[in-house]
Amino acid sequence: MSAGESGGPIRAFIAPDSPCAVCGNPLTPHQVVTGGVCDDTECRREVAVRHASEAKRRKRRGQLARARAWFSRLRQADPERYPGDALVAVLPLNMRPLAPFPEARRRAIRDHLTAALSEAAARLPDLEAGEWVSPAPPFTYDVRESELPVLGAACATCRGQCCAVGGDHAFLSSDVFIPRLLADPDLTTDDLLEEYLGYLPEIHFQDQCVYQSDTGCRLPREGRSATCNTFLCNSLLKLGEDTMAHGPRAVFGVTMEGDTIRGGALLRDGRLEFRVGPHPDQATFR
């Protein structure tokens, strides 16, 4: 008769002194069968983080498998167009609709710019052009300069999903404007206010950064924040790792929304060659 049938303790089936997956302290039988972690709050939080990270890794593996399968079908249909040694990368995609730029957002960015420029003007008397040192970039990565063109092309393929966090401020601060004011004594904060308001689009992506239009960011790169100029999403970081590991080659970026393939783009030498829809027989679009 088994321990369960005889009413014996269930712990007979559990290895003695089973440790917590985080802190290593011995677990009770109940803790062993309910997750392998003790009741400490930090241990349970750590396990939750691990589970979430593993779920993301499984999702990325599934997405990459779907993307590679689609690329394989495209290549079978047209091997001349799709290079066999291309790296297949999964990219996010901004799916927000385009709409006329609302006046409320124009007022919001005007207020933000006015405050940032006022702060720049207040800091200016204590600075001289030769003394100004730009703050350290908020993001630094182990990426070779030779990889930047393909990462930039891949970023543009996404159409700026991450730009939503720019909201009504675009990460513009006094640090962006001080170098301009120091370099040109005749330039005023009013000049800069009008310049940056002039970059606002007539048509924009809803709920994205105020400067994001259907053609990309309206700000010139030198006029953007350090955050915008240095940030790389996880998809671009993975692509950077792959290009470092496999060397320069064409990249086929597959834009996905969850498990749904929304399109693809062939990138070569840091340039977009063409886009395709989500089926081998769908016409190319731009």
Coordinates of C-alpha atoms in Angstrom, one line a residue:
M1 CA 0.0 0.0 0.0
S2 CA 1.4 3.4 -0.9
A3 CA 2.0 6.2 1.5
G4 CA -0.9 8.2 -0.1
E5 CA -3.3 5.2 0.3
S6 CA -2.3 4.5 3.8
G7 CA -2.7 8.1 4.8
G8 CA 1.1 8.6 5.2
P9 CA 2.5 12.1 4.9
I10 CA 2.9 13.4 1.3
R11 CA 6.4 14.5 2.2
A12 CA 7.4 10.9 1.7
F13 CA 7.4 11.7 -2.0
I14 CA 9.5 14.9 -1.7
A15 CA 13.2 15.0 -1.5
P16 CA 14.3 16.1 2.1
D17 CA 15.7 19.5 2.6
S18 CA 14.7 20.8 -0.9
P19 CA 16.1 24.3 -1.1
C20 CA 14.5 27.6 -2.1
A21 CA 15.4 28.4 -5.7
V22 CA 16.6 31.8 -4.7
C23 CA 18.0 31.9 -1.2
G24 CA 18.7 28.2 -0.8
N25 CA 16.9 27.8 2.6
P26 CA 15.1 24.5 3.2
L27 CA 11.5 24.5 2.0
T28 CA 8.4 23.0 3.5
P29 CA 6.6 20.3 1.5
H30 CA 3.9 22.8 0.6
Q31 CA 6.5 25.3 -0.7
V32 CA 8.1 22.6 -2.8
V33 CA 4.9 21.7 -4.6
T34 CA 3.8 25.3 -5.0
G35 CA 6.7 26.8 -6.8
G36 CA 10.0 25.7 -5.2
V37 CA 10.4 29.1 -3.4
C38 CA 10.1 30.1 0.2
D39 CA 7.6 32.7 1.5
D40 CA 10.2 35.6 1.6
T41 CA 8.8 38.5 -0.4
E42 CA 12.1 39.1 -2.2
C43 CA 12.5 35.5 -3.1
R44 CA 9.0 35.4 -4.6
R45 CA 9.6 38.6 -6.5
E46 CA 12.8 37.2 -7.9
V47 CA 11.1 34.1 -9.1
A48 CA 8.3 36.1 -10.7
V49 CA 11.0 38.1 -12.6
R50 CA 12.7 34.9 -13.7
H51 CA 9.4 33.5 -15.0
A52 CA 8.6 36.7 -16.8
S53 CA 12.0 36.7 -18.4
E54 CA 11.7 33.1 -19.5
A55 CA 8.2 33.8 -21.0
K56 CA 9.7 36.7 -23.0
R57 CA 12.5 34.4 -24.3
R58 CA 10.0 31.7 -25.3
K59 CA 8.0 34.4 -27.1
R60 CA 11.1 35.7 -28.9
R61 CA 12.1 32.1 -29.9
G62 CA 8.6 31.5 -31.3
Q63 CA 8.6 34.8 -33.2
L64 CA 12.0 34.1 -34.7
A65 CA 10.9 30.6 -35.8
R66 CA 7.8 32.1 -37.6
A67 CA 9.9 34.8 -39.2
R68 CA 12.5 32.3 -40.5
A69 CA 9.8 30.1 -41.8
W70 CA 8.2 33.0 -43.7
F71 CA 11.6 34.1 -45.1
S72 CA 12.2 30.5 -46.3
R73 CA 8.9 30.5 -48.2
L74 CA 9.7 33.9 -49.7
R75 CA 13.1 32.6 -50.8
Q76 CA 11.7 29.5 -52.3
A77 CA 9.3 31.6 -54.4
D78 CA 12.1 34.1 -55.5
P79 CA 15.6 32.9 -54.7
E80 CA 17.2 35.7 -56.7
R81 CA 15.6 38.4 -54.7
Y82 CA 16.2 36.9 -51.2
P83 CA 19.8 36.1 -50.4
G84 CA 20.3 32.8 -48.7
D85 CA 22.8 34.1 -46.2
A86 CA 20.6 36.9 -44.9
L87 CA 20.2 37.3 -41.2
V88 CA 16.6 37.1 -40.2
A89 CA 15.6 39.6 -37.4
V90 CA 12.3 40.1 -35.6
L91 CA 11.5 43.8 -35.3
P92 CA 8.6 45.6 -33.6
L93 CA 6.2 47.8 -35.5
N94 CA 4.4 51.0 -34.8
M95 CA 0.8 50.2 -35.6
R96 CA -0.7 53.5 -34.4
P97 CA -2.9 55.4 -36.9
L98 CA -2.0 58.7 -38.5
A99 CA -4.2 61.7 -37.7
P100 CA -4.1 65.5 -37.8
F101 CA -1.9 67.0 -35.2
P102 CA -4.1 68.3 -32.3
E103 CA -3.8 71.8 -30.9
A104 CA -3.8 70.5 -27.3
R105 CA -0.5 68.7 -28.0
R106 CA 0.9 71.8 -29.7
R107 CA 0.2 73.7 -26.5
A108 CA 1.7 71.0 -24.4
I109 CA 5.0 70.9 -26.2
R110 CA 5.1 74.7 -26.3
D111 CA 4.8 74.8 -22.5
H112 CA 7.5 72.2 -22.2
L113 CA 9.9 73.9 -24.6
T114 CA 9.3 77.3 -22.8
A115 CA 10.2 75.8 -19.5
A116 CA 13.3 74.0 -20.9
L117 CA 14.5 77.1 -22.7
S118 CA 14.0 79.3 -19.6
E119 CA 16.2 76.8 -17.6
A120 CA 18.8 77.0 -20.3
A121 CA 18.8 80.8 -20.2
A122 CA 19.2 80.7 -16.4
R123 CA 22.2 78.4 -16.6
L124 CA 23.9 80.3 -19.4
P125 CA 25.6 83.1 -17.5
D126 CA 27.6 80.6 -15.5
L127 CA 28.9 78.8 -18.6
E128 CA 31.3 79.6 -21.4
A129 CA 31.5 77.7 -24.6
G130 CA 34.9 76.2 -23.8
E131 CA 33.7 75.0 -20.4
W132 CA 30.5 73.2 -21.6
V133 CA 30.7 69.4 -21.5
S134 CA 27.7 67.5 -22.7
P135 CA 26.3 65.0 -20.1
A136 CA 27.2 61.4 -20.6
P137 CA 24.8 59.6 -22.9
P138 CA 22.0 57.8 -21.0
F139 CA 22.6 54.6 -23.0
T140 CA 25.9 53.0 -24.0
Y141 CA 26.2 49.7 -25.9
D142 CA 29.0 47.4 -27.2
V143 CA 28.2 48.1 -30.8
R144 CA 30.7 48.7 -33.5
E145 CA 30.4 51.9 -35.6
S146 CA 30.2 49.7 -38.8
E147 CA 27.0 48.2 -37.5
L148 CA 25.2 51.5 -37.0
P149 CA 23.9 51.9 -40.6
V150 CA 22.0 48.6 -40.6
L151 CA 20.7 49.2 -37.0
G152 CA 19.5 52.6 -38.2
A153 CA 17.8 51.1 -41.2
A154 CA 16.2 48.4 -39.0
C155 CA 15.0 51.1 -36.6
A156 CA 13.3 53.0 -39.5
T157 CA 11.6 49.8 -40.6
C158 CA 9.8 49.6 -37.3
R159 CA 8.5 53.2 -37.7
G160 CA 9.3 54.1 -34.1
Q161 CA 7.2 52.0 -31.8
C162 CA 9.4 53.1 -28.9
C163 CA 8.9 56.8 -29.7
A164 CA 5.6 56.7 -27.9
V165 CA 7.5 57.4 -24.7
G166 CA 8.6 60.8 -26.1
G167 CA 5.1 62.0 -25.5
D168 CA 4.7 65.7 -25.3
H169 CA 8.3 66.4 -24.3
A170 CA 10.5 64.4 -26.7
F171 CA 13.1 64.2 -23.9
L172 CA 14.1 67.8 -24.8
S173 CA 15.8 69.6 -21.9
S174 CA 18.1 72.5 -21.3
D175 CA 21.1 70.3 -22.1
V176 CA 19.9 70.2 -25.7
F177 CA 19.7 73.9 -26.1
I178 CA 22.7 75.2 -24.1
P179 CA 25.3 74.2 -26.8
R180 CA 23.3 76.0 -29.4
L181 CA 23.0 79.2 -27.3
L182 CA 26.7 79.1 -26.4
A183 CA 27.8 78.6 -30.1
D184 CA 25.7 81.5 -31.4
P185 CA 25.5 84.6 -29.2
D186 CA 22.9 86.1 -31.5
L187 CA 20.5 83.1 -31.1
T188 CA 17.7 83.7 -28.6
T189 CA 15.5 81.3 -26.7
D190 CA 12.5 82.8 -28.7
D191 CA 14.3 81.8 -31.9
L192 CA 14.7 78.2 -30.7
L193 CA 11.1 78.1 -29.5
E194 CA 9.9 79.0 -32.9
E195 CA 12.3 76.6 -34.6
Y196 CA 11.2 73.7 -32.6
L197 CA 7.5 74.5 -33.0
G198 CA 8.2 74.7 -36.7
Y199 CA 9.3 71.1 -36.7
L200 CA 5.9 69.8 -35.5
P201 CA 4.1 67.8 -38.2
E202 CA 0.7 68.5 -39.6
I203 CA 0.0 64.7 -39.6
H204 CA 1.3 62.6 -36.8
F205 CA 1.0 59.1 -35.3
Q206 CA -1.6 59.2 -32.6
D207 CA -0.2 58.8 -29.0
Q208 CA 3.4 58.8 -30.2
C209 CA 6.0 61.5 -29.8
V210 CA 4.9 64.9 -30.9
Y211 CA 7.6 65.0 -33.5
Q212 CA 6.9 61.6 -35.1
S213 CA 5.3 61.8 -38.6
D214 CA 4.7 59.3 -41.3
T215 CA 8.2 60.1 -42.7
G216 CA 10.0 59.6 -39.3
C217 CA 11.2 62.1 -36.7
R218 CA 10.8 65.7 -37.8
L219 CA 13.8 66.8 -35.7
P220 CA 17.2 66.8 -37.3
R221 CA 19.5 64.3 -35.5
E222 CA 21.6 67.0 -34.0
G223 CA 18.5 68.7 -32.6
R224 CA 17.3 65.6 -30.8
S225 CA 17.9 64.6 -27.2
A226 CA 20.7 62.2 -26.2
T227 CA 18.0 59.7 -25.2
C228 CA 16.6 59.6 -28.7
N229 CA 20.1 59.5 -30.3
T230 CA 21.5 56.7 -28.2
F231 CA 18.6 54.3 -27.3
L232 CA 18.5 50.8 -28.9
C233 CA 15.6 48.5 -28.2
N234 CA 16.1 44.8 -27.4
S235 CA 15.4 43.8 -31.0
L236 CA 18.2 46.1 -32.3
L237 CA 20.6 44.9 -29.6
K238 CA 19.9 41.3 -30.7
L239 CA 20.5 42.3 -34.3
G240 CA 23.8 44.0 -33.3
E241 CA 24.9 40.9 -31.5
D242 CA 24.1 38.8 -34.6
T243 CA 25.9 41.0 -37.0
M244 CA 29.0 41.0 -34.8
A245 CA 28.8 37.2 -34.6
H246 CA 28.2 36.5 -38.3
G247 CA 29.8 39.5 -40.0
P248 CA 28.3 42.0 -42.5
R249 CA 25.5 40.6 -44.6
A250 CA 22.0 41.4 -45.8
V251 CA 19.3 41.5 -43.1
F252 CA 15.7 40.5 -43.6
G253 CA 13.8 42.3 -40.9
V254 CA 10.3 40.9 -40.1
T255 CA 8.0 43.3 -38.4
M256 CA 5.6 41.5 -36.0
E257 CA 2.7 42.4 -33.7
G258 CA 2.6 39.6 -31.2
D259 CA 2.7 36.4 -33.2
T260 CA 1.3 38.2 -36.4
I261 CA 3.7 39.0 -39.2
R262 CA 2.9 42.5 -40.5
G263 CA 5.6 42.7 -43.1
G264 CA 9.3 42.5 -43.9
A265 CA 12.1 44.5 -45.3
L266 CA 15.4 43.6 -46.9
L267 CA 18.3 45.8 -45.6
R268 CA 21.7 45.7 -47.3
D269 CA 24.7 48.0 -46.6
G270 CA 22.7 50.0 -44.2
R271 CA 19.9 50.8 -46.8
L272 CA 16.4 49.7 -47.2
E273 CA 16.1 47.8 -50.5
F274 CA 12.5 46.9 -50.5
R275 CA 9.5 46.0 -48.3
V276 CA 7.1 43.1 -48.7
G277 CA 3.7 42.3 -47.3
P278 CA 3.0 39.3 -45.1
H279 CA 2.5 36.8 -47.9
P280 CA 4.9 35.6 -50.7
D281 CA 2.4 36.7 -53.4
Q282 CA 1.6 40.1 -51.9
A283 CA 2.8 43.1 -53.9
T284 CA 5.8 45.1 -52.7
F285 CA 4.9 48.3 -50.8
R286 CA 6.9 51.4 -49.7

